[in-house]
Amino acid sequence: MTSSAETSDILKRIAEALERLSPPPSASISLEQADAFVWNAEAGRLDPVTEVARVDLSLIKGIDRVRDILLDNTRRFAKGLPANNALLWGARGMGKSSMVKAAHAAVNEETPGSLILIEIHREDIETLPRLMSQLRAQERRAIIFCDDLSFDHDDTSYKSLKAVLEGGIEGRPKNVIFYATSNRRHLMPRDMMENERSTAINPSEAVEEKVSLSDRFGLWLGFHNCSQSDYLDMIDGYVKHYGLKIDEETLKAEAIEWAATRGSRSGRVAWQFIQDLAGRLGQTLG
């Protein structure tokens, strides 16, 4: 028979082993360290970002209407007024993520320290409820930002997103708003929704569950491929901002050729051209 001392020793070792296996307690969140953070889901903490990779709002061309809508929504949120979650969807390279970061910076420049920006990676969306619960007790207002958000077949993490955006008895914290970018308006592949329709007993209800995710975003802001005129305006804006020395006709010809070789015109293509141009001119983009 095992003595009581041996039993106690065994239980102690089991308890110690379980303690080693359990995740460490979440670090207390301090939002005073910076104006931008990245959510570290594994550690349950926010890692401060000292310098956000962004472009100035004045350099984002060709999308004036959606710029003004998002900026107004962000300003209202910073002031404690009603504001909507926003889904920025559409063409690749047209400045969706740049717009979010630029709007955050512009509002903070107007009212220093009014907003923090928290980036959550797509693969960590299931931990969004945990992040939200930790932010609920904070005083600073926060934009949670997920870039390139979409969901693939058999991916059920979208249910976590639906729950925290509007659902649940607690609802979304008043000091938190959610901005996301995506190439898809409905965040789901079309064939995924069609498959749901064809196999469900009640097809309309099955598809509705998928589509209703996008309905949680009060703002749907569409970004579309730009015209040649808008593309050249982007190039011209960068050239003037960085003081690049090149004559107008040469600039226009090279910019058009650059877009033609890539088969598209967008803000990303314009920025890539500017980097190439500055390098060839021996100038830095400070």
mmCIF file of N, CA, C and O in Angstrom, residues 213-276:
data_model
loop_
_atom_site.group_PDB
_atom_site.id
_atom_site.type_symbol
_atom_site.label_atom_id
_atom_site.label_comp_id
_atom_site.label_asym_id
_atom_site.label_seq_id
_atom_site.Cartn_x
_atom_site.Cartn_y
_atom_site.Cartn_z
ATOM 1 N N LEU A 213 -21.776 38.094 -41.577
ATOM 2 C CA LEU A 213 -20.535 38.575 -40.969
ATOM 3 C C LEU A 213 -20.220 39.985 -41.463
ATOM 4 O O LEU A 213 -19.887 40.874 -40.682
ATOM 5 N N SER A 214 -20.320 40.205 -42.764
ATOM 6 C CA SER A 214 -20.049 41.529 -43.315
ATOM 7 C C SER A 214 -21.047 42.563 -42.810
ATOM 8 O O SER A 214 -20.722 43.752 -42.736
ATOM 9 N N ASP A 215 -22.256 42.119 -42.471
ATOM 10 C CA ASP A 215 -23.268 43.051 -41.966
ATOM 11 C C ASP A 215 -22.880 43.638 -40.619
ATOM 12 O O ASP A 215 -23.456 44.641 -40.185
ATOM 13 N N ARG A 216 -21.939 43.018 -39.914
ATOM 14 C CA ARG A 216 -21.491 43.545 -38.624
ATOM 15 C C ARG A 216 -20.679 44.825 -38.787
ATOM 16 O O ARG A 216 -20.407 45.517 -37.828
ATOM 17 N N PHE A 217 -20.257 45.103 -40.020
ATOM 18 C CA PHE A 217 -19.511 46.324 -40.300
ATOM 19 C C PHE A 217 -20.491 47.378 -40.800
ATOM 20 O O PHE A 217 -21.088 47.232 -41.864
ATOM 21 N N GLY A 218 -20.619 48.458 -40.032
ATOM 22 C CA GLY A 218 -21.542 49.510 -40.432
ATOM 23 C C GLY A 218 -21.081 50.263 -41.665
ATOM 24 O O GLY A 218 -21.884 50.801 -42.413
ATOM 25 N N LEU A 219 -19.758 50.304 -41.880
ATOM 26 C CA LEU A 219 -19.205 50.970 -43.053
ATOM 27 C C LEU A 219 -18.578 49.942 -43.986
ATOM 28 O O LEU A 219 -17.713 49.169 -43.569
ATOM 29 N N TRP A 220 -19.023 49.937 -45.239
ATOM 30 C CA TRP A 220 -18.374 49.163 -46.298
ATOM 31 C C TRP A 220 -17.765 50.178 -47.257
ATOM 32 O O TRP A 220 -18.491 50.891 -47.956
ATOM 33 N N LEU A 221 -16.463 50.249 -47.294
ATOM 34 C CA LEU A 221 -15.784 51.232 -48.131
ATOM 35 C C LEU A 221 -15.053 50.519 -49.268
ATOM 36 O O LEU A 221 -14.122 49.749 -49.031
ATOM 37 N N GLY A 222 -15.499 50.772 -50.494
ATOM 38 C CA GLY A 222 -14.944 50.075 -51.651
ATOM 39 C C GLY A 222 -13.752 50.799 -52.270
ATOM 40 O O GLY A 222 -13.771 52.020 -52.451
ATOM 41 N N PHE A 223 -12.718 50.034 -52.584
ATOM 42 C CA PHE A 223 -11.510 50.548 -53.231
ATOM 43 C C PHE A 223 -11.391 49.871 -54.590
ATOM 44 O O PHE A 223 -11.327 48.639 -54.671
ATOM 45 N N HIS A 224 -11.353 50.670 -55.647
ATOM 46 C CA HIS A 224 -11.375 50.122 -57.006
ATOM 47 C C HIS A 224 -10.120 50.529 -57.772
ATOM 48 O O HIS A 224 -9.419 51.477 -57.391
ATOM 49 N N ASN A 225 -9.842 49.803 -58.844
ATOM 50 C CA ASN A 225 -8.658 50.116 -59.641
ATOM 51 C C ASN A 225 -8.700 51.567 -60.108
ATOM 52 O O ASN A 225 -9.755 52.090 -60.487
ATOM 53 N N CYS A 226 -7.551 52.212 -60.089
ATOM 54 C CA CYS A 226 -7.521 53.647 -60.389
ATOM 55 C C CYS A 226 -7.302 53.901 -61.878
ATOM 56 O O CYS A 226 -6.790 53.055 -62.617
ATOM 57 N N SER A 227 -7.672 55.086 -62.288
ATOM 58 C CA SER A 227 -7.455 55.526 -63.663
ATOM 59 C C SER A 227 -6.000 55.947 -63.840
ATOM 60 O O SER A 227 -5.257 56.119 -62.858
ATOM 61 N N GLN A 228 -5.602 56.154 -65.092
ATOM 62 C CA GLN A 228 -4.237 56.611 -65.345
ATOM 63 C C GLN A 228 -4.015 57.992 -64.746
ATOM 64 O O GLN A 228 -2.937 58.287 -64.209
ATOM 65 N N SER A 229 -5.043 58.828 -64.785
ATOM 66 C CA SER A 229 -4.935 60.175 -64.221
ATOM 67 C C SER A 229 -4.676 60.116 -62.711
ATOM 68 O O SER A 229 -3.807 60.840 -62.200
ATOM 69 N N ASP A 230 -5.442 59.254 -61.998
ATOM 70 C CA ASP A 230 -5.237 59.119 -60.556
ATOM 71 C C ASP A 230 -3.852 58.551 -60.254
ATOM 72 O O ASP A 230 -3.184 58.983 -59.304
ATOM 73 N N TYR A 231 -3.431 57.579 -61.059
ATOM 74 C CA TYR A 231 -2.109 56.967 -60.878
ATOM 75 C C TYR A 231 -1.002 58.021 -61.021
ATOM 76 O O TYR A 231 -0.088 58.088 -60.182
ATOM 77 N N LEU A 232 -1.105 58.863 -62.047
ATOM 78 C CA LEU A 232 -0.094 59.899 -62.255
ATOM 79 C C LEU A 232 -0.152 60.962 -61.160
ATOM 80 O O LEU A 232 0.886 61.543 -60.790
ATOM 81 N N ASP A 233 -1.348 61.209 -60.606
ATOM 82 C CA ASP A 233 -1.458 62.138 -59.471
ATOM 83 C C ASP A 233 -0.719 61.590 -58.249
ATOM 84 O O ASP A 233 -0.093 62.344 -57.497
ATOM 85 N N MET A 234 -0.829 60.265 -58.039
ATOM 86 C CA MET A 234 -0.100 59.636 -56.935
ATOM 87 C C MET A 234 1.404 59.816 -57.120
ATOM 88 O O MET A 234 2.126 60.204 -56.185
ATOM 89 N N ILE A 235 1.877 59.543 -58.332
ATOM 90 C CA ILE A 235 3.303 59.688 -58.642
ATOM 91 C C ILE A 235 3.753 61.129 -58.401
ATOM 92 O O ILE A 235 4.778 61.388 -57.745
ATOM 93 N N ASP A 236 2.977 62.079 -58.921
ATOM 94 C CA ASP A 236 3.326 63.492 -58.785
ATOM 95 C C ASP A 236 3.370 63.922 -57.313
ATOM 96 O O ASP A 236 4.248 64.682 -56.902
ATOM 97 N N GLY A 237 2.414 63.403 -56.531
ATOM 98 C CA GLY A 237 2.388 63.727 -55.100
ATOM 99 C C GLY A 237 3.633 63.243 -54.380
ATOM 100 O O GLY A 237 4.219 63.979 -53.557
ATOM 101 N N TYR A 238 4.053 62.020 -54.679
ATOM 102 C CA TYR A 238 5.272 61.478 -54.069
ATOM 103 C C TYR A 238 6.507 62.279 -54.487
ATOM 104 O O TYR A 238 7.382 62.581 -53.672
ATOM 105 N N VAL A 239 6.597 62.622 -55.784
ATOM 106 C CA VAL A 239 7.760 63.343 -56.304
ATOM 107 C C VAL A 239 7.909 64.694 -55.609
ATOM 108 O O VAL A 239 9.011 65.096 -55.192
ATOM 109 N N LYS A 240 6.800 65.408 -55.452
ATOM 110 C CA LYS A 240 6.844 66.716 -54.791
ATOM 111 C C LYS A 240 7.148 66.578 -53.298
ATOM 112 O O LYS A 240 7.894 67.379 -52.728
ATOM 113 N N HIS A 241 6.556 65.559 -52.660
ATOM 114 C CA HIS A 241 6.749 65.368 -51.217
ATOM 115 C C HIS A 241 8.215 65.071 -50.890
ATOM 116 O O HIS A 241 8.749 65.594 -49.897
ATOM 117 N N TYR A 242 8.837 64.254 -51.721
ATOM 118 C CA TYR A 242 10.223 63.846 -51.437
ATOM 119 C C TYR A 242 11.251 64.683 -52.198
ATOM 120 O O TYR A 242 12.459 64.442 -52.069
ATOM 121 N N GLY A 243 10.789 65.643 -52.987
ATOM 122 C CA GLY A 243 11.716 66.528 -53.690
ATOM 123 C C GLY A 243 12.587 65.810 -54.705
ATOM 124 O O GLY A 243 13.781 66.135 -54.850
ATOM 125 N N LEU A 244 12.029 64.868 -55.455
ATOM 126 C CA LEU A 244 12.795 64.125 -56.456
ATOM 127 C C LEU A 244 13.015 65.003 -57.684
ATOM 128 O O LEU A 244 12.090 65.664 -58.172
ATOM 129 N N LYS A 245 14.240 64.991 -58.187
ATOM 130 C CA LYS A 245 14.621 65.873 -59.286
ATOM 131 C C LYS A 245 14.489 65.147 -60.622
ATOM 132 O O LYS A 245 15.333 64.337 -61.009
ATOM 133 N N ILE A 246 13.393 65.432 -61.354
ATOM 134 C CA ILE A 246 13.167 64.815 -62.653
ATOM 135 C C ILE A 246 12.185 65.695 -63.422
ATOM 136 O O ILE A 246 11.270 66.275 -62.829
ATOM 137 N N ASP A 247 12.400 65.821 -64.733
ATOM 138 C CA ASP A 247 11.496 66.670 -65.505
ATOM 139 C C ASP A 247 10.153 65.968 -65.718
ATOM 140 O O ASP A 247 10.060 64.737 -65.699
ATOM 141 N N GLU A 248 9.118 66.761 -65.921
ATOM 142 C CA GLU A 248 7.736 66.263 -65.939
ATOM 143 C C GLU A 248 7.480 65.242 -67.043
ATOM 144 O O GLU A 248 6.827 64.223 -66.816
ATOM 145 N N GLU A 249 7.979 65.512 -68.249
ATOM 146 C CA GLU A 249 7.716 64.596 -69.368
ATOM 147 C C GLU A 249 8.392 63.239 -69.161
ATOM 148 O O GLU A 249 7.815 62.198 -69.436
ATOM 149 N N THR A 250 9.631 63.263 -68.697
ATOM 150 C CA THR A 250 10.346 62.005 -68.427
ATOM 151 C C THR A 250 9.643 61.222 -67.328
ATOM 152 O O THR A 250 9.476 60.005 -67.416
ATOM 153 N N LEU A 251 9.219 61.932 -66.287
ATOM 154 C CA LEU A 251 8.508 61.288 -65.178
ATOM 155 C C LEU A 251 7.249 60.593 -65.669
ATOM 156 O O LEU A 251 7.001 59.425 -65.338
ATOM 157 N N LYS A 252 6.447 61.284 -66.460
ATOM 158 C CA LYS A 252 5.187 60.716 -66.951
ATOM 159 C C LYS A 252 5.437 59.485 -67.814
ATOM 160 O O LYS A 252 4.778 58.452 -67.645
ATOM 161 N N ALA A 253 6.405 59.575 -68.726
ATOM 162 C CA ALA A 253 6.702 58.454 -69.623
ATOM 163 C C ALA A 253 7.179 57.238 -68.836
ATOM 164 O O ALA A 253 6.737 56.099 -69.091
ATOM 165 N N GLU A 254 8.075 57.450 -67.876
ATOM 166 C CA GLU A 254 8.604 56.326 -67.102
ATOM 167 C C GLU A 254 7.536 55.714 -66.197
ATOM 168 O O GLU A 254 7.493 54.492 -66.016
ATOM 169 N N ALA A 255 6.667 56.561 -65.626
ATOM 170 C CA ALA A 255 5.613 56.060 -64.747
ATOM 171 C C ALA A 255 4.614 55.203 -65.514
ATOM 172 O O ALA A 255 4.176 54.151 -65.034
ATOM 173 N N ILE A 256 4.249 55.636 -66.720
ATOM 174 C CA ILE A 256 3.302 54.872 -67.544
ATOM 175 C C ILE A 256 3.923 53.547 -67.965
ATOM 176 O O ILE A 256 3.274 52.489 -67.942
ATOM 177 N N GLU A 257 5.198 53.592 -68.336
ATOM 178 C CA GLU A 257 5.878 52.352 -68.728
ATOM 179 C C GLU A 257 5.966 51.382 -67.552
ATOM 180 O O GLU A 257 5.769 50.173 -67.701
ATOM 181 N N TRP A 258 6.246 51.906 -66.351
ATOM 182 C CA TRP A 258 6.341 51.066 -65.152
ATOM 183 C C TRP A 258 5.021 50.343 -64.891
ATOM 184 O O TRP A 258 5.006 49.139 -64.616
ATOM 185 N N ALA A 259 3.907 51.059 -64.993
ATOM 186 C CA ALA A 259 2.591 50.444 -64.774
ATOM 187 C C ALA A 259 2.280 49.415 -65.856
ATOM 188 O O ALA A 259 1.706 48.354 -65.570
ATOM 189 N N ALA A 260 2.665 49.713 -67.105
ATOM 190 C CA ALA A 260 2.384 48.800 -68.212
ATOM 191 C C ALA A 260 3.113 47.473 -68.035
ATOM 192 O O ALA A 260 2.568 46.398 -68.332
ATOM 193 N N THR A 261 4.355 47.520 -67.546
ATOM 194 C CA THR A 261 5.118 46.279 -67.363
ATOM 195 C C THR A 261 4.538 45.418 -66.247
ATOM 196 O O THR A 261 4.786 44.211 -66.200
ATOM 197 N N ARG A 262 3.757 46.023 -65.352
ATOM 198 C CA ARG A 262 3.148 45.272 -64.251
ATOM 199 C C ARG A 262 1.685 44.951 -64.495
ATOM 200 O O ARG A 262 1.049 44.247 -63.715
ATOM 201 N N GLY A 263 1.144 45.494 -65.557
ATOM 202 C CA GLY A 263 -0.229 45.169 -65.924
ATOM 203 C C GLY A 263 -1.276 45.745 -65.000
ATOM 204 O O GLY A 263 -2.418 45.280 -64.981
ATOM 205 N N SER A 264 -0.929 46.756 -64.204
ATOM 206 C CA SER A 264 -1.920 47.350 -63.304
ATOM 207 C C SER A 264 -1.473 48.736 -62.865
ATOM 208 O O SER A 264 -0.286 49.073 -62.939
ATOM 209 N N ARG A 265 -2.456 49.524 -62.414
ATOM 210 C CA ARG A 265 -2.182 50.826 -61.826
ATOM 211 C C ARG A 265 -2.801 50.839 -60.433
ATOM 212 O O ARG A 265 -3.984 50.542 -60.266
ATOM 213 N N SER A 266 -1.997 51.170 -59.442
ATOM 214 C CA SER A 266 -2.497 51.217 -58.063
ATOM 215 C C SER A 266 -1.538 52.051 -57.226
ATOM 216 O O SER A 266 -0.444 52.417 -57.675
ATOM 217 N N GLY A 267 -1.952 52.331 -55.990
ATOM 218 C CA GLY A 267 -1.076 53.053 -55.086
ATOM 219 C C GLY A 267 0.206 52.291 -54.802
ATOM 220 O O GLY A 267 1.284 52.888 -54.665
ATOM 221 N N ARG A 268 0.094 50.967 -54.704
ATOM 222 C CA ARG A 268 1.284 50.151 -54.433
ATOM 223 C C ARG A 268 2.260 50.225 -55.606
ATOM 224 O O ARG A 268 3.480 50.353 -55.408
ATOM 225 N N VAL A 269 1.740 50.125 -56.832
ATOM 226 C CA VAL A 269 2.593 50.202 -58.018
ATOM 227 C C VAL A 269 3.258 51.582 -58.090
ATOM 228 O O VAL A 269 4.446 51.699 -58.426
ATOM 229 N N ALA A 270 2.507 52.631 -57.747
ATOM 230 C CA ALA A 270 3.069 53.988 -57.751
ATOM 231 C C ALA A 270 4.213 54.101 -56.750
ATOM 232 O O ALA A 270 5.264 54.684 -57.052
ATOM 233 N N TRP A 271 4.029 53.539 -55.557
ATOM 234 C CA TRP A 271 5.078 53.609 -54.531
ATOM 235 C C TRP A 271 6.312 52.806 -54.943
ATOM 236 O O TRP A 271 7.450 53.238 -54.716
ATOM 237 N N GLN A 272 6.097 51.657 -55.574
ATOM 238 C CA GLN A 272 7.229 50.864 -56.041
ATOM 239 C C GLN A 272 8.018 51.608 -57.112
ATOM 240 O O GLN A 272 9.256 51.547 -57.147
ATOM 241 N N PHE A 273 7.300 52.323 -57.972
ATOM 242 C CA PHE A 273 7.984 53.135 -58.987
ATOM 243 C C PHE A 273 8.809 54.243 -58.330
ATOM 244 O O PHE A 273 9.948 54.506 -58.726
ATOM 245 N N ILE A 274 8.245 54.887 -57.321
ATOM 246 C CA ILE A 274 8.947 55.978 -56.634
ATOM 247 C C ILE A 274 10.214 55.458 -55.965
ATOM 248 O O ILE A 274 11.270 56.125 -55.992
ATOM 249 N N GLN A 275 10.149 54.278 -55.362
ATOM 250 C CA GLN A 275 11.353 53.707 -54.745
ATOM 251 C C GLN A 275 12.431 53.445 -55.796
ATOM 252 O O GLN A 275 13.620 53.705 -55.565
ATOM 253 N N ASP A 276 12.010 52.916 -56.955
ATOM 254 C CA ASP A 276 12.963 52.662 -58.027
ATOM 255 C C ASP A 276 13.546 53.969 -58.553
ATOM 256 O O ASP A 276 14.759 54.094 -58.760
#
